Amino acid sequence: MPKIELGKIEKVDLRDVWPHEAHDFTKWLSEEENLALLGTACNLDLELVDTESAVGSFSVDILACETGTDRMVVIENQLEETNHDHLGKIITYAAGKDANTVIWVVARARDEHKRAVEWLNEHTDDEISFLLVEIEVWRIGGSQAAPRFNVLECPNEWARAERSKSNMSDTDKIKLNFWQTFREAALSNQEFSKTMRPQKPSAKHWMDISIGQKICHVVALFSVQKSSVGVEICCNDKDLAQSFIDNMPYLENLIGAQGVPYDATHTSGIRFYRHCNNLKSDTASWPEWITWQLHALMLLRKEVLKVESASE
């Protein structure tokens, strides 16, 4: 049997790759493909908004948003061991940018700062999240160096949801339970999760779904009062929305649901609903309706991409 030759994994000094934190690392991380790497590690779809974005006399290394939403993400980089100064900065930047998510990227996290981030997540509601992420670089033999993001601290979404239930109405608890079921189904559906990612569950009647486009996104709907589930095309461009409305009979036939056009202050689109008997109490039927929603959302995504491509 021939001898198997295996390479040796070697850790690379971060400063050998990025000598200067702001000029090298922040610039690298702000590039689309690298921001996507961080987003994948953090279970987020990230889109760059700005670098060195001002907060008073300070500046945020990277300001991003969750793709297809207005949820802001502050990213603070520290190519060294965590310290109290940067811990204070991430809180200041979160307040200054009204951020929903803070990602603290570091070379090494001290135990006391891991605990501090854990404490922040335990004592804030589900509208804001703090993530502590270590960046490493590795190579095998003479191969190219490769980065790896390790998420050390992040919110315990299940624990947060359980805590929040104590202050919820019965209707809100039903909505939260539905979206928890929806998200589990979405993440386990390989075809859906290849291109789309659901948001964190909440007690709202909708859930935004990013499709990687700035002008349009799709939405999943759940109405306890109307005993219905649905999907939606939501556009920031009114002319683009009108093109979907003009094509509504085709879309209704495509996904098998009745469409209702709408025109809000900043967005327009179509909501498609299906009525469900006893949706509130018949939780056993939820997986069936969610399966339809996931399929309909994938179909709508394809239609959005076709229309946007034709308009370019």
Coordinates of C-alpha atoms in Angstrom, one line a residue:
M1 CA 0.0 0.0 0.0
P2 CA 1.5 3.4 -1.0
K3 CA 2.3 5.8 1.7
I4 CA -0.3 8.5 2.2
E5 CA 1.2 12.0 2.2
L6 CA -0.7 14.4 4.4
G7 CA -0.1 18.1 4.7
K8 CA 0.4 20.0 7.9
I9 CA -2.1 22.6 8.9
E10 CA -0.3 25.8 10.0
K11 CA -1.8 28.9 11.6
V12 CA -0.8 32.1 10.0
D13 CA -0.2 35.3 11.9
L14 CA -3.0 37.8 11.1
R15 CA -0.6 40.7 10.8
D16 CA 1.3 38.8 8.1
V17 CA -1.9 38.9 6.0
W18 CA -3.3 42.3 7.1
P19 CA -0.5 44.5 8.5
H20 CA -2.8 47.4 9.1
E21 CA -6.3 46.9 10.7
A22 CA -8.1 49.8 9.0
H23 CA -6.2 50.0 5.7
D24 CA -5.9 46.2 5.1
F25 CA -8.3 44.1 7.1
T26 CA -11.4 46.4 7.1
K27 CA -10.9 47.0 3.3
W28 CA -10.7 43.3 2.8
L29 CA -13.7 42.4 4.9
S30 CA -15.8 45.1 3.3
E31 CA -15.5 43.3 -0.1
E32 CA -18.7 41.5 -1.1
E33 CA -17.3 37.9 -1.1
N34 CA -15.6 38.4 2.3
L35 CA -18.5 40.0 3.9
A36 CA -20.5 37.0 2.7
L37 CA -18.1 34.7 4.5
L38 CA -18.7 36.5 7.7
G39 CA -22.4 36.6 7.1
T40 CA -22.5 32.8 6.5
A41 CA -20.7 32.2 9.8
C42 CA -23.2 34.5 11.6
N43 CA -26.2 33.1 9.8
L44 CA -26.9 36.6 8.2
D45 CA -27.1 37.9 4.7
L46 CA -25.0 41.0 4.8
E47 CA -24.8 44.0 2.4
L48 CA -22.3 46.8 2.7
V49 CA -23.6 50.2 3.5
D50 CA -20.5 52.2 4.4
T51 CA -17.0 51.9 5.9
E52 CA -15.6 54.2 8.5
S53 CA -19.1 55.5 9.1
A54 CA -19.2 58.5 11.5
V55 CA -20.7 58.2 15.0
G56 CA -19.9 61.6 16.6
S57 CA -16.1 61.9 16.7
F58 CA -15.7 58.1 16.3
S59 CA -16.3 55.9 13.3
V60 CA -17.7 52.4 12.7
D61 CA -15.3 50.1 10.8
I62 CA -18.1 48.7 8.7
L63 CA -21.8 49.5 8.6
A64 CA -23.9 46.9 6.8
C65 CA -27.5 45.9 6.6
E66 CA -29.4 42.6 6.4
T67 CA -30.0 42.2 2.7
G68 CA -33.5 43.2 1.7
T69 CA -34.4 44.8 5.0
D70 CA -33.6 48.0 6.9
R71 CA -32.0 46.2 9.8
M72 CA -28.6 47.8 10.4
V73 CA -25.5 45.8 11.3
V74 CA -22.4 47.3 13.0
I75 CA -19.1 45.5 12.5
E76 CA -16.2 46.4 14.7
N77 CA -12.8 44.9 13.9
Q78 CA -9.9 44.3 16.3
L79 CA -6.9 42.4 15.1
E80 CA -5.7 41.9 18.7
E81 CA -7.0 40.7 22.0
T82 CA -10.3 42.1 23.1
N83 CA -10.3 45.1 25.5
H84 CA -12.7 47.3 27.5
D85 CA -12.2 50.2 25.0
H86 CA -13.7 48.2 22.1
L87 CA -16.4 46.7 24.3
G88 CA -17.5 50.3 25.0
K89 CA -17.2 51.2 21.3
I90 CA -19.6 48.4 20.1
I91 CA -22.3 49.6 22.5
T92 CA -21.7 53.3 21.5
Y93 CA -21.9 52.4 17.8
A94 CA -25.0 50.3 18.2
A95 CA -26.7 53.3 19.8
G96 CA -25.4 55.8 17.3
K97 CA -26.5 53.8 14.3
D98 CA -29.6 52.3 15.9
A99 CA -28.3 48.9 14.9
N100 CA -30.1 45.7 15.3
T101 CA -27.0 43.6 15.2
V102 CA -23.4 44.1 16.4
I103 CA -20.6 41.9 15.2
W104 CA -17.3 42.2 17.1
V105 CA -14.5 40.6 15.0
V106 CA -11.3 39.9 17.0
A107 CA -8.0 38.0 17.0
R108 CA -8.6 36.6 20.4
A109 CA -11.4 37.0 22.9
R110 CA -10.7 37.2 26.6
D111 CA -13.0 35.2 28.9
E112 CA -14.4 38.3 30.6
H113 CA -15.4 39.8 27.3
K114 CA -17.1 36.6 26.2
R115 CA -19.1 36.8 29.3
A116 CA -19.9 40.5 28.7
V117 CA -21.3 39.8 25.3
E118 CA -23.2 36.8 26.6
W119 CA -24.6 39.1 29.3
L120 CA -25.7 41.7 26.7
N121 CA -27.6 39.1 24.8
E122 CA -29.3 37.8 27.9
H123 CA -30.4 41.2 29.0
T124 CA -31.6 42.7 25.7
D125 CA -34.7 41.8 23.7
D126 CA -34.9 40.0 20.4
E127 CA -34.6 43.3 18.4
I128 CA -30.8 43.5 19.0
S129 CA -28.1 40.9 18.9
F130 CA -24.4 40.9 19.8
L131 CA -22.0 38.5 18.2
L132 CA -18.3 37.9 19.2
V133 CA -16.3 36.4 16.4
E134 CA -12.7 35.3 16.2
I135 CA -10.9 35.5 12.9
E136 CA -8.2 32.9 12.1
V137 CA -6.0 32.3 9.0
W138 CA -4.7 28.8 8.1
R139 CA -2.7 27.2 5.3
I140 CA -1.7 23.6 4.4
G141 CA 1.9 23.4 3.3
G142 CA 2.5 25.9 0.6
S143 CA -1.2 26.5 -0.1
Q144 CA -2.8 29.9 -0.1
A145 CA -3.8 31.3 3.3
A146 CA -7.5 30.8 4.1
P147 CA -9.6 32.8 6.6
R148 CA -12.0 31.2 9.1
F149 CA -14.6 33.0 11.3
N150 CA -15.5 31.3 14.6
V151 CA -18.6 32.6 16.3
L152 CA -17.9 32.4 20.1
E153 CA -21.0 34.2 21.4
C154 CA -24.4 34.9 19.9
P155 CA -28.0 35.2 21.1
N156 CA -29.7 32.1 22.4
E157 CA -32.8 32.6 20.2
W158 CA -34.8 29.8 21.9
A159 CA -34.2 31.2 25.3
R160 CA -35.1 34.7 24.2
A161 CA -38.3 33.5 22.6
E162 CA -39.3 31.7 25.8
R163 CA -38.6 34.7 28.0
S164 CA -40.6 37.0 25.7
K165 CA -43.6 34.7 25.8
S166 CA -44.4 35.7 29.4
N167 CA -45.4 39.2 28.2
M168 CA -47.2 38.1 25.1
S169 CA -50.9 37.9 24.3
D170 CA -52.2 34.5 23.3
T171 CA -52.4 35.7 19.7
D172 CA -48.7 36.8 19.7
K173 CA -47.7 33.4 21.2
I174 CA -49.4 31.7 18.3
K175 CA -47.6 33.9 15.7
L176 CA -44.3 33.3 17.4
N177 CA -44.9 29.5 17.4
F178 CA -45.8 29.6 13.7
W179 CA -42.7 31.5 12.7
Q180 CA -40.5 29.2 14.8
T181 CA -42.1 26.2 12.9
F182 CA -41.7 28.1 9.6
R183 CA -38.0 28.9 10.2
E184 CA -37.1 25.3 11.1
A185 CA -38.9 24.1 7.9
A186 CA -37.1 26.7 5.8
L187 CA -33.7 25.9 7.1
S188 CA -34.2 22.2 6.6
N189 CA -35.4 22.7 3.0
Q190 CA -32.3 22.4 0.9
E191 CA -33.8 24.0 -2.2
F192 CA -35.1 26.9 -0.3
S193 CA -32.1 27.5 1.9
K194 CA -29.7 27.5 -1.0
T195 CA -31.0 30.9 -2.1
M196 CA -33.1 32.4 0.7
R197 CA -32.8 32.8 4.5
P198 CA -35.6 33.5 6.9
Q199 CA -35.3 36.1 9.6
K200 CA -35.4 35.3 13.3
P201 CA -38.9 34.4 14.5
S202 CA -41.0 37.2 16.1
A203 CA -44.6 37.8 17.1
K204 CA -45.4 39.7 13.9
H205 CA -47.8 38.7 11.1
W206 CA -45.0 38.7 8.5
M207 CA -41.5 37.5 8.0
D208 CA -39.2 39.2 5.4
I209 CA -37.2 36.9 3.2
S210 CA -34.1 38.2 1.5
I211 CA -33.5 37.1 -2.1
G212 CA -30.2 39.0 -2.5
Q213 CA -31.8 42.0 -4.4
K214 CA -31.9 45.6 -3.3
I215 CA -35.1 46.7 -5.0
C216 CA -37.4 43.7 -4.2
H217 CA -37.8 41.1 -1.6
V218 CA -40.5 38.5 -0.7
V219 CA -42.4 38.1 2.5
A220 CA -44.2 35.2 4.2
L221 CA -47.6 36.1 5.8
F222 CA -49.6 34.6 8.7
S223 CA -52.9 36.1 9.9
V224 CA -54.5 34.6 13.0
Q225 CA -57.5 36.9 12.7
K226 CA -58.2 36.1 9.1
S227 CA -57.1 32.4 9.5
S228 CA -54.9 32.6 6.4
V229 CA -51.3 32.2 5.3
G230 CA -49.8 34.0 2.4
V231 CA -46.8 35.3 0.5
E232 CA -45.9 38.7 -0.9
I233 CA -43.8 40.5 -3.5
C234 CA -42.6 43.8 -1.9
C235 CA -40.9 46.4 -4.1
N236 CA -39.2 49.7 -3.3
D237 CA -39.6 50.7 -7.0
K238 CA -43.2 51.6 -7.8
D239 CA -42.9 51.1 -11.5
L240 CA -41.4 47.6 -11.0
A241 CA -44.2 46.8 -8.6
Q242 CA -46.7 47.9 -11.2
S243 CA -45.2 45.4 -13.7
F244 CA -46.0 42.6 -11.2
I245 CA -49.5 44.0 -10.6
D246 CA -50.2 44.1 -14.4
N247 CA -49.2 40.4 -14.4
M248 CA -51.2 39.4 -11.4
P249 CA -53.5 36.8 -13.1
Y250 CA -50.4 34.9 -14.2
L251 CA -48.9 35.0 -10.7
E252 CA -52.2 33.9 -9.1
N253 CA -52.3 30.9 -11.4
L254 CA -48.6 30.2 -10.8
I255 CA -48.8 29.9 -7.0
G256 CA -52.4 29.0 -6.6
A257 CA -53.6 31.9 -4.5
Q258 CA -55.6 35.1 -4.8
G259 CA -53.6 38.3 -5.1
V260 CA -54.3 41.6 -3.4
P261 CA -52.3 44.6 -4.8
Y262 CA -51.2 47.3 -2.3
D263 CA -49.6 50.7 -2.4
A264 CA -47.9 51.9 0.7
T265 CA -45.8 55.1 1.3
H266 CA -42.5 53.6 0.4
T267 CA -43.3 50.2 -1.1
S268 CA -45.8 48.5 -3.4
G269 CA -46.6 45.0 -4.4
I270 CA -49.0 42.1 -4.2
R271 CA -50.1 39.9 -1.3
F272 CA -51.3 36.4 -2.0
Y273 CA -53.5 34.7 0.6
R274 CA -54.9 31.2 1.1
H275 CA -57.7 30.7 3.7
C276 CA -57.2 27.9 6.2
N277 CA -59.9 26.6 8.4
N278 CA -59.1 26.5 12.1
L279 CA -55.5 27.7 11.5
K280 CA -55.3 29.0 15.1
S281 CA -56.0 25.7 16.8
D282 CA -55.1 23.2 14.1
T283 CA -51.3 23.4 14.5
A284 CA -50.9 19.9 12.9
S285 CA -51.8 21.6 9.5
W286 CA -49.1 24.2 9.8
P287 CA -46.4 22.1 8.1
E288 CA -48.6 21.6 5.0
W289 CA -49.3 25.3 4.7
I290 CA -45.6 26.2 5.3
T291 CA -44.6 23.8 2.6
W292 CA -46.9 25.7 0.2
Q293 CA -45.4 29.0 1.4
L294 CA -41.8 27.9 0.8
H295 CA -42.7 26.7 -2.7
A296 CA -44.6 29.9 -3.5
L297 CA -41.7 32.0 -2.2
M298 CA -39.3 30.2 -4.5
L299 CA -41.5 30.7 -7.5
L300 CA -41.9 34.4 -6.7
R301 CA -38.2 34.8 -6.3
K302 CA -37.7 33.4 -9.8
E303 CA -40.3 35.9 -11.2
V304 CA -38.6 38.8 -9.4
L305 CA -35.2 37.9 -10.8
K306 CA -36.6 37.6 -14.3
V307 CA -38.3 41.0 -14.2
E308 CA -35.3 42.7 -12.7
S309 CA -33.0 41.1 -15.2
A310 CA -35.2 42.3 -18.1
S311 CA -35.2 45.8 -16.7
E312 CA -31.4 46.2 -16.6

